[in-house]
Amino acid sequence: MNAIKARILVVDDNAAIHEDFKKILYGGVRYKRGRAGSSLENELFGDAETHTPKQSLNPVEYVIDDAYQGEEAIAMVDAAEAEGFPYSLAFMDVRMPPGMDGIQAIKQIWEHHRHLEMVICTAYSDYSWDQILDEFGVTDHLLFIKKPYDPVTVQQTTLTLVKKWELAKENQKHLDRLEKEVEKRTAELNAMVAHLKKMKDEAEAATHAKGRFLSNMTHEIRTPLNGIMGMAQLLMDTDLTHEQVEYVETIRVSGDSLLYVINDVLDYSKIEAGKMVIENIHFKLRTTIENVIDIISVGAYAKGIEIATLIHGAVPDNLIGDPGRIRQILINLLSNAAKFTDSGEIELFIRCAPPETKTGAAGNGRVHLLFEVKDTGIGMTEAQTNRLFKPFEQADDSTTRQYGGTGLGLAISKHLCDLMDGKIGVESQLNAGSRFWFTAALGTNGGQAFDVASFPESVKGLNCLVAGDNKTSVKVISLYVNAWGGRCEEAQTVDAALERLNRKEDDDIDAIIVDFKPNNLEAYLSFAKKVRQNSATEDVALICLTTGNNRGDARKAREHGYNAYLTKPIKQSHLYNTLIMVGNARHGRVYGGRGIISKHVVDEVFAGHRRILVAEDNRVNQKVISKVLTNAGATCDVVENGRLAVAAFRKNEYDLILMDCLMPEMDGYLAAQEIRRLEPEGNRIPIIAITADAFADNRAKCEAAGMDDFIFKPFKVEAVVETLKRIFDSQG
């Protein structure tokens, strides 16, 4: 085993001390008590027994240097370090007159060589151990040995401290290697992080490019699609032959199908990109639900399927949440119900959610609602239901061919429920129908379920009788009338209704609501005739509700004595206002119009005349929007860009502005900002954005520009009218 070569410095002003340290550490010297000339030895080692230090097993080879003053020691330590052969250990005397003492020398040496081991060797010290600790603090690099001491102590102390210093040096080398390795690995990690960041930036750029591409493509698709669907819808209100009606209906259905595919693809892209967000805005639940039923009812009624909607009285109407996403989930569930149901009915029930369906506590101004969609359709097996709510999955692959669909709707609905702190589920039995349900946590904004206080008149105290073939529909109407303060009895057939009228009970019937299917028209016309021929009931108000809207049916109903003819789905507000109007008519108060009451008459009576500015660059969409607004009783001015919209606003007074977002010369965002700058303080005009950009977070951009609401292209007539009604209702 090769010996370690260690360098030692002895610092003392007495030359004999240096020689004695060398004798001890180099070995081969005998020390005997009473030996002549041993006074120095006795001073150093006392009256010790004779012994011979053994160096044969010493694994260290010492190189001993001499310094006689503190200043000299400091210079030698610096020089040794510079030579690359530093000292491991220094034996330091304290008193070394006339120069620097040992304590001060140690302090200066440690300023640059903090790890040098020090042994203070002295018989007489000007410093106590406590004073030395005060000078240096607690350190493991300092020993204090007082004379006399024996050679073995010197040898073992030297060996221990040298080994300690060597280990410290090796540790330092190891630490240096580790630091270099850490630096190397850190550089590699930094390079990897930079590479990953580059990949992330490239992925985000690709995602952004994909998003912009989808956004641009959907804008280019939605704009002409809006014209196609809008014109088809307006065309349906004109005189058409039966064959032409079929053609237009095919255009409408195809446009709806294309729109659903576009929406599903865009929403799924949002989910993949983590861009799907839920908004929190004020909305009326019943208005949202009625808008959904308007959309679904067309296809359902064409198949002869009845739709019944019941919103329980405890459910608040004024809520805070994302009405668009609730609408999207309901359209998906209801359209599936209509798609897979060939006969029977579809029921939508909305109530406060029971505890087992909640995902979190309500409280803090929040309410959990449970939405249930039941149908009498083809149903599913348990294995089929397990495949639902997964992307691109349907209960049966063959349904894609038979019924169509992307297989994304339920997966998107599940994600939306999660974002609204809700759940979604299904219960189904093959050939026995299905029940889909979902919950959502929504904020509350005060107000009661159906705010009758907001209406100028009341149906309180009105006695009604409702008759119809569909038990659910009859029950729903009865519940609504009773909730509004009226009193409503139920009869399952018109014959049962006649029997009730003939009983002549104490309280007279003020109005009879008859719910019938188009194929039973003659039976219900006959019923009206019998009611009018009876002197006891000839002044009772008759209201018919029907899923059909065949030309001439309203005229026939009027001729046979009906006061009102309402097509389903019936909005609560339409039924409520119709009851007020027929009640007024029965008591000699004229409602302001002639002929039979329809939902259009109701809207005209209960809505004021409005002047609206439309800013839209697409000429087809200009015609569609103008026709929709004109049919709703409004007057509209049309301009083709934002600059002209601002000019029109300067010149005329408008109740509302419909603003397309993307137009030449000046877009809708800049135009809205300029109008907000120009309008008088306290006289804010509603601005509704019209946009085909369904992928970007467009609402935030619209709000930043000062817009109050927005409508997506392609829009339905009902969506435009409903949005305008909501805006005007909020203004009082």
Short mmCIF file of N, CA, C and O in Angstrom, two decimals, residues 24-113:
data_model
loop_
_atom_site.label_atom_id
_atom_site.label_comp_id
_atom_site.label_asym_id
_atom_site.label_seq_id
_atom_site.Cartn_x
_atom_site.Cartn_y
_atom_site.Cartn_z
N ILE A 24 10.00 12.96 16.47
CA ILE A 24 8.78 12.21 16.81
C ILE A 24 8.09 11.69 15.56
O ILE A 24 7.70 10.52 15.46
N LEU A 25 7.94 12.57 14.56
CA LEU A 25 7.14 12.20 13.39
C LEU A 25 7.92 11.39 12.37
O LEU A 25 7.34 10.59 11.64
N TYR A 26 9.26 11.62 12.30
CA TYR A 26 10.05 10.82 11.37
C TYR A 26 10.39 9.44 11.95
O TYR A 26 10.73 8.52 11.22
N GLY A 27 10.37 9.29 13.33
CA GLY A 27 10.56 7.99 13.98
C GLY A 27 12.00 7.65 14.28
O GLY A 27 12.95 8.35 13.92
N GLY A 28 12.25 6.47 15.01
CA GLY A 28 13.58 5.95 15.31
C GLY A 28 14.30 6.64 16.43
O GLY A 28 15.51 6.49 16.60
N VAL A 29 13.68 7.37 17.27
CA VAL A 29 14.31 8.10 18.37
C VAL A 29 13.79 7.55 19.69
O VAL A 29 12.59 7.36 19.84
N ARG A 30 14.69 7.29 20.67
CA ARG A 30 14.29 6.81 21.98
C ARG A 30 14.28 7.97 22.97
O ARG A 30 15.17 8.81 22.96
N TYR A 31 13.28 7.99 23.79
CA TYR A 31 13.15 9.04 24.79
C TYR A 31 13.22 8.40 26.17
O TYR A 31 12.47 7.44 26.41
N LYS A 32 14.15 8.90 27.05
CA LYS A 32 14.34 8.28 28.36
C LYS A 32 14.40 9.37 29.43
O LYS A 32 15.09 10.36 29.28
N ARG A 33 13.66 9.10 30.53
CA ARG A 33 13.65 10.06 31.61
C ARG A 33 15.05 10.18 32.24
O ARG A 33 15.74 9.18 32.41
N GLY A 34 15.49 11.41 32.59
CA GLY A 34 16.79 11.62 33.23
C GLY A 34 17.93 11.66 32.26
O GLY A 34 19.07 11.78 32.66
N ARG A 35 17.69 11.55 31.00
CA ARG A 35 18.74 11.58 29.98
C ARG A 35 19.37 12.97 29.94
O ARG A 35 18.69 13.97 30.03
N ALA A 36 20.72 12.99 29.78
CA ALA A 36 21.43 14.28 29.75
C ALA A 36 20.97 15.10 28.56
O ALA A 36 20.75 14.58 27.47
N GLY A 37 20.88 16.39 28.86
CA GLY A 37 20.46 17.29 27.78
C GLY A 37 19.01 17.12 27.40
O GLY A 37 18.60 17.52 26.31
N SER A 38 18.25 16.55 28.29
CA SER A 38 16.84 16.29 27.94
C SER A 38 15.89 17.27 28.60
O SER A 38 14.72 16.98 28.80
N SER A 39 16.44 18.41 29.01
CA SER A 39 15.55 19.38 29.66
C SER A 39 14.41 19.81 28.75
O SER A 39 13.27 20.00 29.17
N LEU A 40 14.75 19.96 27.44
CA LEU A 40 13.68 20.35 26.49
C LEU A 40 12.67 19.23 26.33
O LEU A 40 11.46 19.48 26.28
N GLU A 41 13.21 18.01 26.32
CA GLU A 41 12.28 16.88 26.21
C GLU A 41 11.36 16.82 27.42
O GLU A 41 10.17 16.54 27.30
N ASN A 42 12.00 17.04 28.62
CA ASN A 42 11.16 17.01 29.81
C ASN A 42 10.11 18.12 29.78
O ASN A 42 8.99 17.95 30.26
N GLU A 43 10.54 19.26 29.21
CA GLU A 43 9.57 20.37 29.10
C GLU A 43 8.41 20.00 28.19
O GLU A 43 7.25 20.29 28.47
N LEU A 44 8.81 19.30 27.09
CA LEU A 44 7.78 18.94 26.12
C LEU A 44 6.94 17.76 26.59
O LEU A 44 5.72 17.80 26.50
N PHE A 45 7.62 16.73 27.06
CA PHE A 45 6.93 15.47 27.27
C PHE A 45 6.83 15.03 28.72
O PHE A 45 6.29 13.96 29.00
N GLY A 46 7.42 15.83 29.63
CA GLY A 46 7.31 15.50 31.03
C GLY A 46 8.23 14.34 31.40
O GLY A 46 9.06 13.89 30.63
N ASP A 47 8.09 13.85 32.64
CA ASP A 47 8.92 12.76 33.15
C ASP A 47 8.29 11.44 32.75
O ASP A 47 7.76 10.69 33.56
N ALA A 48 8.29 11.20 31.41
CA ALA A 48 7.58 10.03 30.89
C ALA A 48 8.46 8.81 30.90
O ALA A 48 9.67 8.89 30.99
N GLU A 49 7.83 7.64 30.81
CA GLU A 49 8.55 6.39 30.69
C GLU A 49 9.27 6.35 29.37
O GLU A 49 8.85 6.97 28.39
N THR A 50 10.38 5.57 29.35
CA THR A 50 11.12 5.43 28.10
C THR A 50 10.28 4.64 27.12
O THR A 50 9.70 3.61 27.46
N HIS A 51 10.15 5.13 25.88
CA HIS A 51 9.38 4.41 24.85
C HIS A 51 9.89 4.80 23.50
O HIS A 51 10.55 5.82 23.33
N THR A 52 9.66 3.97 22.56
CA THR A 52 10.11 4.21 21.18
C THR A 52 8.90 4.31 20.27
O THR A 52 8.11 3.35 20.18
N PRO A 53 8.70 5.43 19.64
CA PRO A 53 7.56 5.53 18.71
C PRO A 53 7.73 4.55 17.56
O PRO A 53 8.82 4.38 17.04
N LYS A 54 6.66 3.90 17.20
CA LYS A 54 6.71 2.93 16.11
C LYS A 54 6.05 3.53 14.87
O LYS A 54 4.88 3.86 14.89
N GLN A 55 6.85 3.63 13.79
CA GLN A 55 6.36 4.25 12.57
C GLN A 55 6.20 3.25 11.45
O GLN A 55 5.79 3.61 10.36
N SER A 56 6.55 2.03 11.72
CA SER A 56 6.58 1.06 10.63
C SER A 56 5.22 0.85 9.99
O SER A 56 5.14 0.54 8.80
N LEU A 57 4.15 1.02 10.77
CA LEU A 57 2.81 0.81 10.22
C LEU A 57 2.15 2.12 9.81
O LEU A 57 0.97 2.14 9.44
N ASN A 58 2.89 3.20 9.91
CA ASN A 58 2.32 4.50 9.58
C ASN A 58 2.09 4.60 8.06
O ASN A 58 3.05 4.53 7.29
N PRO A 59 0.85 4.76 7.62
CA PRO A 59 0.57 4.82 6.18
C PRO A 59 0.83 6.19 5.58
O PRO A 59 0.49 6.43 4.42
N VAL A 60 1.41 7.11 6.36
CA VAL A 60 1.59 8.48 5.89
C VAL A 60 3.09 8.81 5.88
O VAL A 60 3.82 8.53 6.84
N GLU A 61 3.51 9.42 4.78
CA GLU A 61 4.88 9.93 4.69
C GLU A 61 4.83 11.44 4.86
O GLU A 61 4.16 12.13 4.09
N TYR A 62 5.54 11.93 5.92
CA TYR A 62 5.46 13.34 6.25
C TYR A 62 6.58 14.14 5.60
O TYR A 62 7.72 13.69 5.51
N VAL A 63 6.22 15.34 5.17
CA VAL A 63 7.19 16.35 4.74
C VAL A 63 6.99 17.53 5.68
O VAL A 63 5.93 18.17 5.65
N ILE A 64 8.03 17.78 6.52
CA ILE A 64 7.88 18.78 7.58
C ILE A 64 8.69 20.02 7.24
O ILE A 64 9.89 19.95 6.94
N ASP A 65 8.01 21.19 7.26
CA ASP A 65 8.66 22.48 7.01
C ASP A 65 8.64 23.31 8.28
O ASP A 65 7.80 23.08 9.18
N ASP A 66 9.54 24.31 8.32
CA ASP A 66 9.70 25.11 9.54
C ASP A 66 9.41 26.58 9.27
O ASP A 66 9.82 27.14 8.26
N ALA A 67 8.66 27.19 10.21
CA ALA A 67 8.43 28.63 10.22
C ALA A 67 8.63 29.11 11.64
O ALA A 67 8.24 28.42 12.59
N TYR A 68 9.28 30.32 11.79
CA TYR A 68 9.65 30.77 13.13
C TYR A 68 8.83 31.99 13.58
O TYR A 68 8.92 32.38 14.74
N GLN A 69 8.05 32.55 12.69
CA GLN A 69 7.19 33.67 13.04
C GLN A 69 5.85 33.51 12.30
O GLN A 69 5.75 32.81 11.29
N GLY A 70 4.85 34.19 12.83
CA GLY A 70 3.51 34.09 12.22
C GLY A 70 3.47 34.59 10.78
O GLY A 70 2.85 33.99 9.91
N GLU A 71 4.18 35.72 10.53
CA GLU A 71 4.16 36.27 9.18
C GLU A 71 4.78 35.30 8.19
O GLU A 71 4.30 35.12 7.06
N GLU A 72 5.90 34.64 8.62
CA GLU A 72 6.56 33.67 7.76
C GLU A 72 5.63 32.49 7.48
O GLU A 72 5.57 31.99 6.35
N ALA A 73 4.90 32.06 8.48
CA ALA A 73 3.98 30.93 8.31
C ALA A 73 2.89 31.25 7.27
O ALA A 73 2.55 30.42 6.41
N ILE A 74 2.38 32.46 7.34
CA ILE A 74 1.33 32.86 6.37
C ILE A 74 1.87 32.80 4.95
O ILE A 74 1.22 32.26 4.04
N ALA A 75 3.07 33.31 4.75
CA ALA A 75 3.66 33.31 3.41
C ALA A 75 3.92 31.89 2.92
O ALA A 75 3.70 31.57 1.74
N MET A 76 4.36 31.02 3.80
CA MET A 76 4.67 29.65 3.40
C MET A 76 3.39 28.87 3.04
O MET A 76 3.38 28.07 2.10
N VAL A 77 2.33 29.12 3.78
CA VAL A 77 1.05 28.45 3.47
C VAL A 77 0.55 28.88 2.09
O VAL A 77 0.11 28.05 1.28
N ASP A 78 0.67 30.18 1.80
CA ASP A 78 0.25 30.67 0.48
C ASP A 78 1.10 30.07 -0.62
O ASP A 78 0.59 29.65 -1.67
N ALA A 79 2.42 29.99 -0.38
CA ALA A 79 3.33 29.46 -1.40
C ALA A 79 3.07 27.98 -1.66
O ALA A 79 3.09 27.51 -2.81
N ALA A 80 2.85 27.22 -0.60
CA ALA A 80 2.58 25.78 -0.75
C ALA A 80 1.31 25.54 -1.57
O ALA A 80 1.24 24.63 -2.41
N GLU A 81 0.30 26.36 -1.32
CA GLU A 81 -0.96 26.23 -2.08
C GLU A 81 -0.70 26.52 -3.55
O GLU A 81 -1.21 25.83 -4.44
N ALA A 82 0.12 27.55 -3.81
CA ALA A 82 0.43 27.92 -5.19
C ALA A 82 1.24 26.83 -5.89
O ALA A 82 1.10 26.63 -7.10
N GLU A 83 2.09 26.13 -5.15
CA GLU A 83 2.90 25.06 -5.74
C GLU A 83 2.08 23.82 -6.06
O GLU A 83 2.54 22.94 -6.79
N GLY A 84 0.90 23.71 -5.49
CA GLY A 84 0.07 22.53 -5.70
C GLY A 84 0.34 21.42 -4.70
O GLY A 84 -0.14 20.30 -4.87
N PHE A 85 1.12 21.72 -3.68
CA PHE A 85 1.39 20.75 -2.62
C PHE A 85 1.11 21.44 -1.29
O PHE A 85 2.01 21.82 -0.55
N PRO A 86 -0.17 21.64 -0.94
CA PRO A 86 -0.54 22.43 0.23
C PRO A 86 -0.29 21.66 1.53
O PRO A 86 -0.12 20.46 1.54
N TYR A 87 -0.29 22.42 2.62
CA TYR A 87 -0.12 21.83 3.94
C TYR A 87 -1.44 21.18 4.38
O TYR A 87 -2.53 21.72 4.16
N SER A 88 -1.27 20.01 5.03
CA SER A 88 -2.43 19.34 5.62
C SER A 88 -2.66 19.80 7.05
O SER A 88 -3.80 19.88 7.51
N LEU A 89 -1.54 20.10 7.74
CA LEU A 89 -1.60 20.36 9.18
C LEU A 89 -0.51 21.35 9.55
O LEU A 89 0.58 21.34 8.98
N ALA A 90 -0.84 22.17 10.54
CA ALA A 90 0.15 23.11 11.08
C ALA A 90 0.11 23.05 12.59
O ALA A 90 -0.97 23.11 13.19
N PHE A 91 1.32 22.88 13.21
CA PHE A 91 1.46 23.00 14.65
C PHE A 91 1.87 24.43 14.93
O PHE A 91 2.91 24.91 14.45
N MET A 92 1.07 25.14 15.71
CA MET A 92 1.25 26.58 15.87
C MET A 92 1.49 26.93 17.34
O MET A 92 0.65 26.61 18.20
N ASP A 93 2.69 27.54 17.60
CA ASP A 93 2.95 28.07 18.93
C ASP A 93 2.17 29.38 19.08
O ASP A 93 1.83 30.03 18.08
N VAL A 94 1.88 29.76 20.32
CA VAL A 94 1.13 30.99 20.53
C VAL A 94 2.07 32.17 20.69
O VAL A 94 1.98 33.17 19.97
N ARG A 95 3.03 32.06 21.61
CA ARG A 95 3.95 33.18 21.85
C ARG A 95 5.15 33.08 20.91
O ARG A 95 5.89 32.10 20.95
N MET A 96 5.26 34.10 20.03
CA MET A 96 6.42 34.14 19.12
C MET A 96 6.88 35.59 18.98
O MET A 96 6.70 36.25 17.95
N PRO A 97 7.45 36.13 20.08
CA PRO A 97 7.90 37.53 20.03
C PRO A 97 9.11 37.65 19.10
O PRO A 97 9.83 36.67 18.89
N PRO A 98 9.27 38.79 18.47
CA PRO A 98 8.50 40.03 18.68
C PRO A 98 7.37 40.21 17.67
O PRO A 98 6.71 41.24 17.64
N GLY A 99 7.16 39.24 16.82
CA GLY A 99 6.17 39.43 15.74
C GLY A 99 4.76 39.01 16.13
O GLY A 99 4.37 39.02 17.30
N MET A 100 3.99 38.61 15.10
CA MET A 100 2.59 38.22 15.23
C MET A 100 2.49 36.93 16.05
O MET A 100 3.27 36.00 15.86
N ASP A 101 1.54 36.85 16.96
CA ASP A 101 1.38 35.61 17.72
C ASP A 101 0.61 34.57 16.90
O ASP A 101 0.10 34.85 15.81
N GLY A 102 0.54 33.36 17.43
CA GLY A 102 -0.06 32.25 16.70
C GLY A 102 -1.54 32.41 16.41
O GLY A 102 -2.04 32.01 15.35
N ILE A 103 -2.27 33.00 17.37
CA ILE A 103 -3.72 33.16 17.18
C ILE A 103 -4.00 34.08 16.00
O ILE A 103 -4.85 33.79 15.14
N GLN A 104 -3.28 35.20 15.93
CA GLN A 104 -3.48 36.13 14.82
C GLN A 104 -3.05 35.50 13.50
O GLN A 104 -3.66 35.73 12.45
N ALA A 105 -1.97 34.69 13.53
CA ALA A 105 -1.53 34.01 12.30
C ALA A 105 -2.59 33.04 11.79
O ALA A 105 -2.86 32.96 10.58
N ILE A 106 -3.16 32.29 12.72
CA ILE A 106 -4.23 31.35 12.32
C ILE A 106 -5.39 32.10 11.67
O ILE A 106 -5.94 31.67 10.64
N LYS A 107 -5.79 33.22 12.27
CA LYS A 107 -6.92 33.99 11.72
C LYS A 107 -6.65 34.41 10.29
O LYS A 107 -7.52 34.29 9.41
N GLN A 108 -5.43 34.87 10.01
CA GLN A 108 -5.14 35.32 8.65
C GLN A 108 -5.01 34.15 7.68
O GLN A 108 -5.44 34.23 6.53
N ILE A 109 -4.42 33.05 8.15
CA ILE A 109 -4.31 31.86 7.28
C ILE A 109 -5.69 31.35 6.90
O ILE A 109 -5.95 31.01 5.74
N TRP A 110 -6.58 31.30 7.86
CA TRP A 110 -7.93 30.76 7.59
C TRP A 110 -8.78 31.67 6.70
O TRP A 110 -9.83 31.25 6.22
N GLU A 111 -8.36 32.89 6.53
CA GLU A 111 -9.11 33.75 5.61
C GLU A 111 -9.07 33.20 4.18
O GLU A 111 -10.00 33.39 3.40
N HIS A 112 -7.97 32.48 3.82
CA HIS A 112 -7.83 31.95 2.46
C HIS A 112 -7.69 30.43 2.43
O HIS A 112 -7.80 29.83 1.36
N HIS A 113 -7.43 29.83 3.59
CA HIS A 113 -7.21 28.37 3.64
C HIS A 113 -8.02 27.80 4.81
O HIS A 113 -7.46 27.32 5.79
#
